[in-house]
Amino acid sequence: MEAQKFVWEGAIPLQIHLHESQVTALPPPPPALILAPRIGYLPLLAPLIKPYFSSTLPPGVDTIWFDYNGLPLKWYIPTGVLFDLLCPEPERPWNITVHFRGFPGNVLIPCEGEDCVKWSFINSLKEAAYIMNGNCKNVMNMSQSDQLELWNSIMNGNLEAYQRVSSKHKLSTVDDEYTSLCLPKAQQSLGETNLTAQVKTDKCFTLRDALKILLPELFSDESLTNVKLSGVDFEDAVRNPNEDVSSDKVLEDQGQRSYKNPEAGNISNSAEIKLIRIQGIEPKLEIPFSWVANNLINPDYFLHICVYVKVGQ
Amino acid sequence: MDVLHWDGTLSAKDFRVGAFAFSQKWESLNSGFPPWVWVLSSKHPWLASPEEEGYLSLEKICISRPNEEDIDQISQIDTGEEEIGCPGNEDVIDDATLVQSSHHELHYCDFHIVYSSTFRVPVLYFRSYCSDGRPLPLDEIEKDLPACSSKELSKSKWTFITQEEHPYLKRPWFKLHPCGTAEWIKLLFLSDTAKPKFEVVLELYLLSWFSVVGQMFGLRTPFKISN
């Protein structure tokens, strides 16, 4: 599984600036240059970042948070996904701002530290397990030490350890025949679909087919007919989500209005997909979806698809 | 659909149907409480969604600070009142239930019932705040809960509270984690010896569900399941 290895080794170069309100000594400290793992989470970088700025911080309690161009960043979204979603033109290094005070509690869920991130991850994993198996038993039954080992494998980017624990708990089975598509989480001011479907797919089920099911409004009617013809019983799948299928992959989809047009136009007809990005790559839509799901998922068994949508006015 | 083979979950459409049935039943049973309101909302305002999405909302419910005499009392404050200097305003307060304590602030709670597509069940989102609008953190909210539910919270695997982004309002709210809901709802309906048809189950689903989760906050739902 070479592709998974590349994903786990992928990293985003960050140039982290301390927010001016937190600078107590002039000249302001230079930005910290940090390589952040794609599959990791921003608050986990706190131990690396703090030493750079500790001498200039005002006294008080630290609660780290980040913003990009003024947008507070959701810490429970993997770093790579944030980057793919917020930078249409990949910015290298990615310039973000760190804060240690003034946590925007009305907008962002609090994060007190590594434990918070770990629990968020476990909850995500439970959700994925629920979608795949109809229950979260395999995650709930994980021993404390296994949970810890799984979490540590992610913090350390240790793919082998991760695969050892996850296969032990039957978190991963790949099946070309059935795929479970589900809804995504919310993201900033961005849109999200909210559709659950269990679809019987054959080996020719492509990424495009998956996207048509999740965001049908963005594809014209002709393409829906094509979906039917290629062996996917689209309508039945959507109406009978209780069908007993062995599902194994979870899909998460995030839509975004074009970053340059912050006004939301309520126009469905002229909304079109401009760009699709998964783990930093722009895959051809003809790629079999099973390959995408197997190789590009995040450790919590969610596949994040970043979709750039142009909305007309 | 056969209730025996039902897994306890609802489709999004079922949820909408059930939500309307629930709000109607609620109005007829609980004249002391405001009605549940269906709020039309969309997660994709920039896409015209063919379905009407939304959630149920019940707001500004006063959760008094419990003391020895009044552990489970809930009273409702007229939402038209901006100024909350309630003690002494005889017109809007039910004297029998209000906890009077001049240095205790009144706490309020907003409840939203939102459909979860992942778990295919309703989820209770809530937030609590003081009369001046200041949001309350979880440990403060827990003090307002009936004593038994705080214990329940810590030991039950069915009910635990997480803080998450509200799916429609995009702000941090608390929610009762839904991962056990389908199982216990199914048990609830199966324990009824007369096996009801699914249509009946759907009508009573949210009422039954809320009668259980509402107890966390001391909200009693008086009702009978009738065939």
mmCIF file of C-alpha atoms in Angstrom, chain B residues 26-220:
data_model
loop_
_atom_site.group_PDB
_atom_site.id
_atom_site.type_symbol
_atom_site.label_atom_id
_atom_site.label_comp_id
_atom_site.label_asym_id
_atom_site.label_seq_id
_atom_site.Cartn_x
_atom_site.Cartn_y
_atom_site.Cartn_z
ATOM 1 C CA TRP B 26 -46.400 18.270 23.038
ATOM 2 C CA GLU B 27 -48.732 21.204 22.719
ATOM 3 C CA SER B 28 -51.712 19.152 23.767
ATOM 4 C CA LEU B 29 -49.962 17.666 26.777
ATOM 5 C CA ASN B 30 -47.883 20.462 28.189
ATOM 6 C CA SER B 31 -49.771 23.688 28.447
ATOM 7 C CA GLY B 32 -47.130 25.015 30.814
ATOM 8 C CA PHE B 33 -44.390 24.904 28.228
ATOM 9 C CA PRO B 34 -43.958 26.815 25.000
ATOM 10 C CA PRO B 35 -44.365 24.779 21.842
ATOM 11 C CA TRP B 36 -41.554 23.148 19.935
ATOM 12 C CA VAL B 37 -40.957 25.150 16.806
ATOM 13 C CA TRP B 38 -39.714 23.700 13.542
ATOM 14 C CA VAL B 39 -36.918 25.888 12.260
ATOM 15 C CA LEU B 40 -36.303 25.691 8.543
ATOM 16 C CA SER B 41 -32.631 25.707 7.914
ATOM 17 C CA SER B 42 -30.186 24.486 5.379
ATOM 18 C CA LYS B 43 -26.661 23.260 5.704
ATOM 19 C CA HIS B 44 -25.986 24.315 2.130
ATOM 20 C CA PRO B 45 -27.494 27.754 1.764
ATOM 21 C CA TRP B 46 -25.710 28.057 -1.530
ATOM 22 C CA LEU B 47 -27.340 25.009 -3.026
ATOM 23 C CA ALA B 48 -31.048 24.768 -3.488
ATOM 24 C CA SER B 49 -31.905 21.658 -1.590
ATOM 25 C CA PRO B 50 -34.989 19.818 -2.776
ATOM 26 C CA GLU B 51 -35.885 18.744 0.757
ATOM 27 C CA GLU B 52 -36.971 20.934 3.588
ATOM 28 C CA GLU B 53 -34.315 20.616 6.189
ATOM 29 C CA GLY B 54 -34.595 21.856 9.689
ATOM 30 C CA TYR B 55 -34.741 21.080 13.354
ATOM 31 C CA LEU B 56 -37.040 21.430 16.353
ATOM 32 C CA SER B 57 -36.389 24.229 18.768
ATOM 33 C CA LEU B 58 -37.491 24.916 22.323
ATOM 34 C CA GLU B 59 -35.797 27.908 23.832
ATOM 35 C CA LYS B 60 -35.428 29.970 26.989
ATOM 36 C CA ILE B 61 -36.497 27.254 29.348
ATOM 37 C CA CYS B 62 -35.586 28.237 32.848
ATOM 38 C CA ILE B 63 -33.540 25.640 34.649
ATOM 39 C CA SER B 64 -33.539 26.859 38.190
ATOM 40 C CA ARG B 65 -30.672 26.238 40.508
ATOM 41 C CA PRO B 66 -31.795 23.298 42.580
ATOM 42 C CA ASN B 67 -31.922 23.485 46.337
ATOM 43 C CA GLU B 68 -33.126 20.972 48.915
ATOM 44 C CA GLU B 69 -36.826 21.618 48.416
ATOM 45 C CA ASP B 70 -36.930 22.115 44.712
ATOM 46 C CA ILE B 71 -34.603 19.682 43.081
ATOM 47 C CA ASP B 72 -36.784 18.868 40.114
ATOM 48 C CA GLN B 73 -38.739 22.008 39.586
ATOM 49 C CA ILE B 74 -38.753 23.639 36.230
ATOM 50 C CA SER B 75 -40.568 26.815 35.502
ATOM 51 C CA GLN B 76 -41.021 28.704 32.321
ATOM 52 C CA ILE B 77 -40.362 32.348 31.905
ATOM 53 C CA ASP B 78 -42.324 34.370 29.421
ATOM 54 C CA THR B 79 -39.944 34.799 26.550
ATOM 55 C CA GLY B 80 -41.302 38.235 25.805
ATOM 56 C CA GLU B 81 -39.588 39.604 28.871
ATOM 57 C CA GLU B 82 -36.221 41.112 28.124
ATOM 58 C CA GLU B 83 -35.444 42.152 31.660
ATOM 59 C CA ILE B 84 -35.074 39.170 33.856
ATOM 60 C CA GLY B 85 -35.833 40.427 37.284
ATOM 61 C CA CYS B 86 -38.276 37.648 37.700
ATOM 62 C CA PRO B 87 -38.718 37.106 41.398
ATOM 63 C CA GLY B 88 -41.666 39.227 42.256
ATOM 64 C CA ASN B 89 -43.184 39.390 38.822
ATOM 65 C CA GLU B 90 -46.238 37.457 39.744
ATOM 66 C CA ASP B 91 -47.815 37.492 36.315
ATOM 67 C CA VAL B 92 -45.339 35.326 34.558
ATOM 68 C CA ILE B 93 -44.013 33.027 37.184
ATOM 69 C CA ASP B 94 -45.613 30.010 38.684
ATOM 70 C CA ASP B 95 -44.990 30.706 42.335
ATOM 71 C CA ALA B 96 -45.260 27.109 43.291
ATOM 72 C CA THR B 97 -42.228 26.118 41.327
ATOM 73 C CA LEU B 98 -39.805 28.995 41.173
ATOM 74 C CA VAL B 99 -36.758 28.777 43.338
ATOM 75 C CA GLN B 100 -36.372 32.098 45.053
ATOM 76 C CA SER B 101 -32.906 33.111 45.873
ATOM 77 C CA SER B 102 -31.729 36.606 45.338
ATOM 78 C CA HIS B 103 -28.077 35.817 44.841
ATOM 79 C CA HIS B 104 -28.680 32.851 42.580
ATOM 80 C CA GLU B 105 -28.904 33.791 38.967
ATOM 81 C CA LEU B 106 -31.490 32.160 36.806
ATOM 82 C CA HIS B 107 -30.157 29.848 34.186
ATOM 83 C CA TYR B 108 -31.833 29.181 30.891
ATOM 84 C CA CYS B 109 -31.539 26.432 28.387
ATOM 85 C CA ASP B 110 -32.189 26.193 24.673
ATOM 86 C CA PHE B 111 -32.963 22.767 23.268
ATOM 87 C CA HIS B 112 -32.728 21.769 19.633
ATOM 88 C CA ILE B 113 -33.673 18.374 18.282
ATOM 89 C CA VAL B 114 -31.576 17.738 15.212
ATOM 90 C CA TYR B 115 -31.557 14.718 12.936
ATOM 91 C CA SER B 116 -28.264 12.853 12.655
ATOM 92 C CA SER B 117 -27.692 11.261 9.267
ATOM 93 C CA THR B 118 -24.856 9.182 10.596
ATOM 94 C CA PHE B 119 -26.753 7.578 13.436
ATOM 95 C CA ARG B 120 -30.186 8.033 11.847
ATOM 96 C CA VAL B 121 -31.761 9.160 15.093
ATOM 97 C CA PRO B 122 -32.697 12.474 16.684
ATOM 98 C CA VAL B 123 -30.005 14.171 18.727
ATOM 99 C CA LEU B 124 -30.537 16.657 21.531
ATOM 100 C CA TYR B 125 -28.395 19.748 21.275
ATOM 101 C CA PHE B 126 -28.528 22.240 24.091
ATOM 102 C CA ARG B 127 -26.898 25.325 25.438
ATOM 103 C CA SER B 128 -27.337 26.991 28.755
ATOM 104 C CA TYR B 129 -26.829 30.610 29.715
ATOM 105 C CA CYS B 130 -27.460 33.204 32.385
ATOM 106 C CA SER B 131 -30.050 35.900 32.225
ATOM 107 C CA ASP B 132 -27.456 38.241 30.766
ATOM 108 C CA GLY B 133 -26.764 35.829 27.940
ATOM 109 C CA ARG B 134 -23.431 34.634 29.258
ATOM 110 C CA PRO B 135 -22.997 31.026 28.172
ATOM 111 C CA LEU B 136 -22.483 28.468 30.898
ATOM 112 C CA PRO B 137 -19.760 25.852 30.805
ATOM 113 C CA LEU B 138 -20.596 22.213 31.289
ATOM 114 C CA ASP B 139 -19.683 21.993 34.949
ATOM 115 C CA GLU B 140 -22.082 24.828 35.720
ATOM 116 C CA ILE B 141 -24.844 23.217 33.677
ATOM 117 C CA GLU B 142 -24.364 19.950 35.514
ATOM 118 C CA LYS B 143 -25.104 21.699 38.784
ATOM 119 C CA ASP B 144 -28.521 22.588 37.438
ATOM 120 C CA LEU B 145 -29.383 19.062 36.471
ATOM 121 C CA PRO B 146 -31.412 16.893 38.799
ATOM 122 C CA ALA B 147 -29.048 15.121 41.188
ATOM 123 C CA CYS B 148 -29.846 11.705 39.806
ATOM 124 C CA SER B 149 -29.022 12.637 36.252
ATOM 125 C CA SER B 150 -25.546 13.844 37.134
ATOM 126 C CA LYS B 151 -24.917 10.366 38.501
ATOM 127 C CA GLU B 152 -26.481 8.879 35.407
ATOM 128 C CA LEU B 153 -24.226 10.975 33.274
ATOM 129 C CA SER B 154 -21.101 9.616 34.820
ATOM 130 C CA LYS B 155 -22.048 5.962 34.833
ATOM 131 C CA SER B 156 -24.335 5.427 31.887
ATOM 132 C CA LYS B 157 -22.895 4.450 28.583
ATOM 133 C CA TRP B 158 -25.986 5.665 26.811
ATOM 134 C CA THR B 159 -25.879 9.248 27.782
ATOM 135 C CA PHE B 160 -22.832 11.342 27.668
ATOM 136 C CA ILE B 161 -22.386 14.930 26.746
ATOM 137 C CA THR B 162 -19.981 16.198 24.136
ATOM 138 C CA GLN B 163 -19.420 19.657 22.811
ATOM 139 C CA GLU B 164 -19.762 19.990 19.073
ATOM 140 C CA GLU B 165 -20.544 22.416 16.371
ATOM 141 C CA HIS B 166 -24.279 22.792 15.844
ATOM 142 C CA PRO B 167 -24.892 21.414 12.354
ATOM 143 C CA TYR B 168 -27.003 24.386 11.286
ATOM 144 C CA LEU B 169 -25.940 27.260 13.488
ATOM 145 C CA LYS B 170 -22.226 26.500 13.226
ATOM 146 C CA ARG B 171 -21.573 27.431 16.811
ATOM 147 C CA PRO B 172 -20.417 25.293 19.733
ATOM 148 C CA TRP B 173 -23.320 23.583 21.431
ATOM 149 C CA PHE B 174 -23.522 20.662 23.795
ATOM 150 C CA LYS B 175 -25.102 17.468 22.656
ATOM 151 C CA LEU B 176 -26.189 14.188 24.136
ATOM 152 C CA HIS B 177 -24.215 11.631 22.220
ATOM 153 C CA PRO B 178 -26.607 9.556 20.139
ATOM 154 C CA CYS B 179 -24.735 6.338 19.605
ATOM 155 C CA GLY B 180 -26.953 4.229 21.891
ATOM 156 C CA THR B 181 -30.266 5.800 20.910
ATOM 157 C CA ALA B 182 -31.419 3.307 18.288
ATOM 158 C CA GLU B 183 -30.907 0.432 20.697
ATOM 159 C CA TRP B 184 -32.777 1.789 23.658
ATOM 160 C CA ILE B 185 -35.581 3.253 21.568
ATOM 161 C CA LYS B 186 -36.112 -0.138 20.024
ATOM 162 C CA LEU B 187 -36.247 -1.715 23.479
ATOM 163 C CA LEU B 188 -38.749 0.906 24.535
ATOM 164 C CA PHE B 189 -41.120 0.049 21.727
ATOM 165 C CA LEU B 190 -40.619 -3.683 21.840
ATOM 166 C CA SER B 191 -41.450 -3.792 25.522
ATOM 167 C CA ASP B 192 -44.942 -2.707 24.635
ATOM 168 C CA THR B 193 -46.803 -6.015 24.434
ATOM 169 C CA ALA B 194 -49.141 -4.866 21.702
ATOM 170 C CA LYS B 195 -46.769 -4.607 18.783
ATOM 171 C CA PRO B 196 -47.677 -1.345 17.121
ATOM 172 C CA LYS B 197 -47.482 -0.662 13.427
ATOM 173 C CA PHE B 198 -44.615 1.457 12.228
ATOM 174 C CA GLU B 199 -46.872 4.409 11.549
ATOM 175 C CA VAL B 200 -47.859 4.463 15.186
ATOM 176 C CA VAL B 201 -44.248 4.057 16.254
ATOM 177 C CA LEU B 202 -43.295 7.012 14.117
ATOM 178 C CA GLU B 203 -45.973 9.186 15.666
ATOM 179 C CA LEU B 204 -44.764 8.375 19.134
ATOM 180 C CA TYR B 205 -41.054 8.111 18.417
ATOM 181 C CA LEU B 206 -39.963 11.595 19.375
ATOM 182 C CA LEU B 207 -42.315 11.820 22.315
ATOM 183 C CA SER B 208 -40.946 8.569 23.714
ATOM 184 C CA TRP B 209 -37.405 9.616 22.949
ATOM 185 C CA PHE B 210 -37.781 12.980 24.611
ATOM 186 C CA SER B 211 -39.506 11.508 27.631
ATOM 187 C CA VAL B 212 -36.236 9.706 28.307
ATOM 188 C CA VAL B 213 -33.661 12.330 27.371
ATOM 189 C CA GLY B 214 -35.692 15.204 28.795
ATOM 190 C CA GLN B 215 -35.383 13.671 32.227
ATOM 191 C CA MET B 216 -31.720 14.552 32.172
ATOM 192 C CA PHE B 217 -32.851 18.131 32.617
ATOM 193 C CA GLY B 218 -35.747 17.385 34.878
ATOM 194 C CA LEU B 219 -38.233 17.910 32.074
ATOM 195 C CA ARG B 220 -41.062 15.519 32.665
#
